PDB file of C-alpha atoms in Angstrom:
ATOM      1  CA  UNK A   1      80.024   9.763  22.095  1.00  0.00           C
ATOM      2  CA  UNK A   2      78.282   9.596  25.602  1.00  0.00           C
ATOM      3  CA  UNK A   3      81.580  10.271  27.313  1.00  0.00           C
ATOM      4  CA  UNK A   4      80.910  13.826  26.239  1.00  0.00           C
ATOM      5  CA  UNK A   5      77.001  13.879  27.653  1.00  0.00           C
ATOM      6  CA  UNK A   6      77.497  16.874  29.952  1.00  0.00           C
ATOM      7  CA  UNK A   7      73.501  16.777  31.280  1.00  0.00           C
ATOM      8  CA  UNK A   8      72.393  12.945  31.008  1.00  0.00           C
ATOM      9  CA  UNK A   9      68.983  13.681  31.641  1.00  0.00           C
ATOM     10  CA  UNK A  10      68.146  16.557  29.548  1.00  0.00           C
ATOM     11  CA  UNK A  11      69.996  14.452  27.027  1.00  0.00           C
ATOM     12  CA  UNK A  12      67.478  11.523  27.246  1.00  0.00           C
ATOM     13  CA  UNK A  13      64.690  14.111  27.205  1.00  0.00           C
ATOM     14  CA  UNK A  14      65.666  15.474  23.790  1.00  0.00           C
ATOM     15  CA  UNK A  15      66.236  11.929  22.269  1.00  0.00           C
ATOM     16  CA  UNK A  16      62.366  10.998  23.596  1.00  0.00           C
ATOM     17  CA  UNK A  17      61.741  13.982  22.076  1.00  0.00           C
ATOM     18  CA  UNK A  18      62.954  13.064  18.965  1.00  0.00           C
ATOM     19  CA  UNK A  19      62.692   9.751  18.594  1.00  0.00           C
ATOM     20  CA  UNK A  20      59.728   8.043  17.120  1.00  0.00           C
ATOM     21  CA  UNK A  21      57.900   5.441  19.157  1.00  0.00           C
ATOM     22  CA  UNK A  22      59.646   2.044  17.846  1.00  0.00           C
ATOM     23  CA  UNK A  23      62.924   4.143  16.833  1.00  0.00           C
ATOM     24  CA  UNK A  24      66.112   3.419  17.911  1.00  0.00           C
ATOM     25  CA  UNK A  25      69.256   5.339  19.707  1.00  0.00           C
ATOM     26  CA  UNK A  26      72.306   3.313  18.400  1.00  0.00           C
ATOM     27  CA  UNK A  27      76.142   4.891  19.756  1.00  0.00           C
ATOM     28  CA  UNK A  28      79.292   3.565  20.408  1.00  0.00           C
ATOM     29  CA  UNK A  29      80.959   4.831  23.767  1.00  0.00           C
ATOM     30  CA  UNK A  30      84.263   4.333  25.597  1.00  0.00           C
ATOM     31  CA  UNK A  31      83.070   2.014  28.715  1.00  0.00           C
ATOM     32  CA  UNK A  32      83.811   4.540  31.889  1.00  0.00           C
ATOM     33  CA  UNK A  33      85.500   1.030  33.585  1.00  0.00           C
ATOM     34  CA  UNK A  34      86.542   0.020  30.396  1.00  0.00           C
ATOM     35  CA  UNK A  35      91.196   1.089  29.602  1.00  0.00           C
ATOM     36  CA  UNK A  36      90.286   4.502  27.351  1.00  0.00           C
ATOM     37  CA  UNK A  37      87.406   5.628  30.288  1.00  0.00           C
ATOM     38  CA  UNK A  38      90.165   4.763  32.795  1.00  0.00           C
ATOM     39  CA  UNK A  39      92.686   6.742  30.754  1.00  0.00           C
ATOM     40  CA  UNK A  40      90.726   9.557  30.491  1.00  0.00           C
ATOM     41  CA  UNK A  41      89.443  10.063  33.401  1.00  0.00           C
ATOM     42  CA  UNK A  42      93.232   9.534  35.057  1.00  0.00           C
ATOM     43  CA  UNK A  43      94.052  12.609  32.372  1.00  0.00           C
ATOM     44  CA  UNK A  44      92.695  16.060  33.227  1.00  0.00           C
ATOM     45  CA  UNK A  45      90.695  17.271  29.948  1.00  0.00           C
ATOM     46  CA  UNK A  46      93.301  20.158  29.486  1.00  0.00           C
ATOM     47  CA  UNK A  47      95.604  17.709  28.338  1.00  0.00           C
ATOM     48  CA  UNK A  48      94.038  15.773  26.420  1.00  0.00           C
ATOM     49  CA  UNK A  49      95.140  17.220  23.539  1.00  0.00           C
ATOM     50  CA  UNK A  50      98.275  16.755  23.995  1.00  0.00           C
ATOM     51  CA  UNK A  51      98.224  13.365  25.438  1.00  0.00           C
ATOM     52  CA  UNK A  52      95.956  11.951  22.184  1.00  0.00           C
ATOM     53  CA  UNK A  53      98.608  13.234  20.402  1.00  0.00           C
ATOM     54  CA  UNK A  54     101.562  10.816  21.877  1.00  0.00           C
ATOM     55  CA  UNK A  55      98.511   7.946  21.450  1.00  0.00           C
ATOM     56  CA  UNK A  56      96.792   8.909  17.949  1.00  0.00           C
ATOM     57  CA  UNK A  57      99.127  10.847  16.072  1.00  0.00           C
ATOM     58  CA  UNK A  58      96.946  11.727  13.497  1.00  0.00           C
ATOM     59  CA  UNK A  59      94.220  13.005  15.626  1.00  0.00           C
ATOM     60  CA  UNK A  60      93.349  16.826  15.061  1.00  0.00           C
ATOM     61  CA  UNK A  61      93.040  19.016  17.984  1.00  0.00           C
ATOM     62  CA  UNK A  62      89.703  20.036  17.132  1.00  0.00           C
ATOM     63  CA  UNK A  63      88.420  16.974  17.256  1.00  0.00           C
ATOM     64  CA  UNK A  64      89.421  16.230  20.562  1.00  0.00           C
ATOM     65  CA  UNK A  65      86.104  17.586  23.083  1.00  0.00           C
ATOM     66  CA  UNK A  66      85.979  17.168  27.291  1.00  0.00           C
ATOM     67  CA  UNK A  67      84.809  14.320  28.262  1.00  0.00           C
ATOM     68  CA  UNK A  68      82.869  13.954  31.412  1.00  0.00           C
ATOM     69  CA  UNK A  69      81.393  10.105  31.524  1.00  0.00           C
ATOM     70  CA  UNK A  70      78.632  10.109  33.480  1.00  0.00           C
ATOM     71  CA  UNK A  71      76.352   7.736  31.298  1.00  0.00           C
ATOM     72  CA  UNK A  72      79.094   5.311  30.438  1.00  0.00           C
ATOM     73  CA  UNK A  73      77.938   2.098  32.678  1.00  0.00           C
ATOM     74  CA  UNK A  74      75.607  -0.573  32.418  1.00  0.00           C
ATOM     75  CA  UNK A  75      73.735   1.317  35.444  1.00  0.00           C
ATOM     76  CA  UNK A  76      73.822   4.836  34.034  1.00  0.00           C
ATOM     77  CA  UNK A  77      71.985   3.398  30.862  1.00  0.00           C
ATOM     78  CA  UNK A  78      69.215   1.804  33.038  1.00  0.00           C
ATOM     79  CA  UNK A  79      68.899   4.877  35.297  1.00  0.00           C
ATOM     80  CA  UNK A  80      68.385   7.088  32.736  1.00  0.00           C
ATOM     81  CA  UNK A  81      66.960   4.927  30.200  1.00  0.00           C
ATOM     82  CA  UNK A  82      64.044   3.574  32.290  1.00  0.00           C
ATOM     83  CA  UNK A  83      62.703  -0.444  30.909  1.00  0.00           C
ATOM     84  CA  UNK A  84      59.282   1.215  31.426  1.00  0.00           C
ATOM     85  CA  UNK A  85      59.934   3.472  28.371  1.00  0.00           C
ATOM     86  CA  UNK A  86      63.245   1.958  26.724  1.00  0.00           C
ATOM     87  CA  UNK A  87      64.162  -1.689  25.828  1.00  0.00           C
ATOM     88  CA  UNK A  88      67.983  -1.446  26.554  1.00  0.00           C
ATOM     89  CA  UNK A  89      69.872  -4.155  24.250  1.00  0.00           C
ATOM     90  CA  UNK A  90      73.637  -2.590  24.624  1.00  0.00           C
ATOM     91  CA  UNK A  91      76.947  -5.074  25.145  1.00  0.00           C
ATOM     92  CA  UNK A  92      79.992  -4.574  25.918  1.00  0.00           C
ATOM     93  CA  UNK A  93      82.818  -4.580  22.743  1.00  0.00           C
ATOM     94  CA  UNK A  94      86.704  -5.258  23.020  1.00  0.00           C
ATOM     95  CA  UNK A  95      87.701  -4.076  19.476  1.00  0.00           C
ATOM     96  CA  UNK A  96      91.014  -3.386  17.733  1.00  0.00           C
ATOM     97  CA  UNK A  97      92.765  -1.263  20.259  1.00  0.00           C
ATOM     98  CA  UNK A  98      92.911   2.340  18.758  1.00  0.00           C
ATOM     99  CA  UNK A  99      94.959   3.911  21.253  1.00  0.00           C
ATOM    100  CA  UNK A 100      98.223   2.405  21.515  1.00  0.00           C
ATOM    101  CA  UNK A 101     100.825   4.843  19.579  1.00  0.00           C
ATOM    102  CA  UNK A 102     101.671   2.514  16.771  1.00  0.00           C
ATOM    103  CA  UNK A 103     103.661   0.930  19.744  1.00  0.00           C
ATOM    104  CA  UNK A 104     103.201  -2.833  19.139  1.00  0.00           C
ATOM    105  CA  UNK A 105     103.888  -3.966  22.492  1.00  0.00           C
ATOM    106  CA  UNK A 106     101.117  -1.700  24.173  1.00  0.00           C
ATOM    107  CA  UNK A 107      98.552  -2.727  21.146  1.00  0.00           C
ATOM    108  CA  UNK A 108      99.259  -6.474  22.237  1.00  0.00           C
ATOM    109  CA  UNK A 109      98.829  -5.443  26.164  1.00  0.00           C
ATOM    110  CA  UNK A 110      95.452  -3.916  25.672  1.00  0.00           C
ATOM    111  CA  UNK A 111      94.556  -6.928  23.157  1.00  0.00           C
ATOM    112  CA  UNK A 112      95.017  -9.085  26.026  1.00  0.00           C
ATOM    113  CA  UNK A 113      93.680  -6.628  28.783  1.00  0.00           C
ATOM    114  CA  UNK A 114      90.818  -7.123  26.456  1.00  0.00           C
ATOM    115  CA  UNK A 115      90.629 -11.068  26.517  1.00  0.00           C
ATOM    116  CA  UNK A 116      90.843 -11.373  30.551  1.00  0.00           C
ATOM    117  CA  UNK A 117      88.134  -8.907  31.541  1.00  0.00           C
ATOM    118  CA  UNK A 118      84.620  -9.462  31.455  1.00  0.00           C
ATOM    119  CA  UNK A 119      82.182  -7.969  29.364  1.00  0.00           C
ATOM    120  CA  UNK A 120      81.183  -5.347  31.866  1.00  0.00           C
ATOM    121  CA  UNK A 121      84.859  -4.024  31.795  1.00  0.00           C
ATOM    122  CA  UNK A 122      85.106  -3.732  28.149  1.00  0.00           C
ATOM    123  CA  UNK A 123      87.132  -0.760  26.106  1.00  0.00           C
ATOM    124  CA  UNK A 124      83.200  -0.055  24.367  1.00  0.00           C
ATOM    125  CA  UNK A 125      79.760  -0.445  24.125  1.00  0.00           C
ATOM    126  CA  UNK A 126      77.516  -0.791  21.285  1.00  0.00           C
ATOM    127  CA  UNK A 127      74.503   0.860  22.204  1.00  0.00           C
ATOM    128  CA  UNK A 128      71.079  -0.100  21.003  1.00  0.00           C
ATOM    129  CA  UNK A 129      68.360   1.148  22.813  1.00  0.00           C
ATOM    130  CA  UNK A 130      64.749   1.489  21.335  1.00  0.00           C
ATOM    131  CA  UNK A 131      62.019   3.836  22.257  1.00  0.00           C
ATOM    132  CA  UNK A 132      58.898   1.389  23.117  1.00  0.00           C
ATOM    133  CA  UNK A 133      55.971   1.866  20.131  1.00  0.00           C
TER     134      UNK A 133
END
């Protein structure tokens, strides 16, 4: 859901805001290096729609949003989730490929784009960060 984070910062604010001292911030986000933060990027947002549409056929329009990316990397999260105040446990996560068509020789080609990158190229991450008590 970060890939949608239009203002990172006054993002973070609000969740410091909220977020009781010892809480936690858990998401799971397309990687911005990772193949569906390549993809999307590569796509201008006004066709998205109609793109996810060849890719998850079953995908409503309205539940298809602009996505922008800008706290998608390893870096982002430590910029704007400072150690001082955060403790930062997110990884990188190469799950079942969701956008593939039902086309079983792309699924297989992202399964294996999967296996040969490294973690900081993954499709996901699982993010877990906690607000320090």
């Amino acid at each position: 859901m970060l890939e949608h984070v239009a203002a990172p910062a006054e993002f973070v604010r609000e969740i410091a805001r909220v977020l009781k001292p010892g809480g936690w911030l858990c998401a799971r986000t397309p990687a911005k290096w990772g193949y569906i933060g390549i993809g999307a990027r590569l796509v201008p947002n006004a066709l998205h729609v109609a793109f996810l549409k060849k890719l998850q056929p079953n995908r409503k329009a309205e539940d298809v949003f602009p996505t922008v990316y800008g706290m998608n990397t390893m870096a982002a999260l430590g910029h704007y989730f400072d150690k001082s105040e955060w403790k930062n446990c997110t990884y990188g996560f190469n799950g079942v490929p969701g956008y593939h068509g039902n086309n079983a020789v792309l699924f297989r080609l992202i399964q294996f784009w999967g296996w040969l990158m490294p973690r900081s190229l993954s499709a996901k991450f699982h993010i877990f960060i906690q607000k320090r008590p």
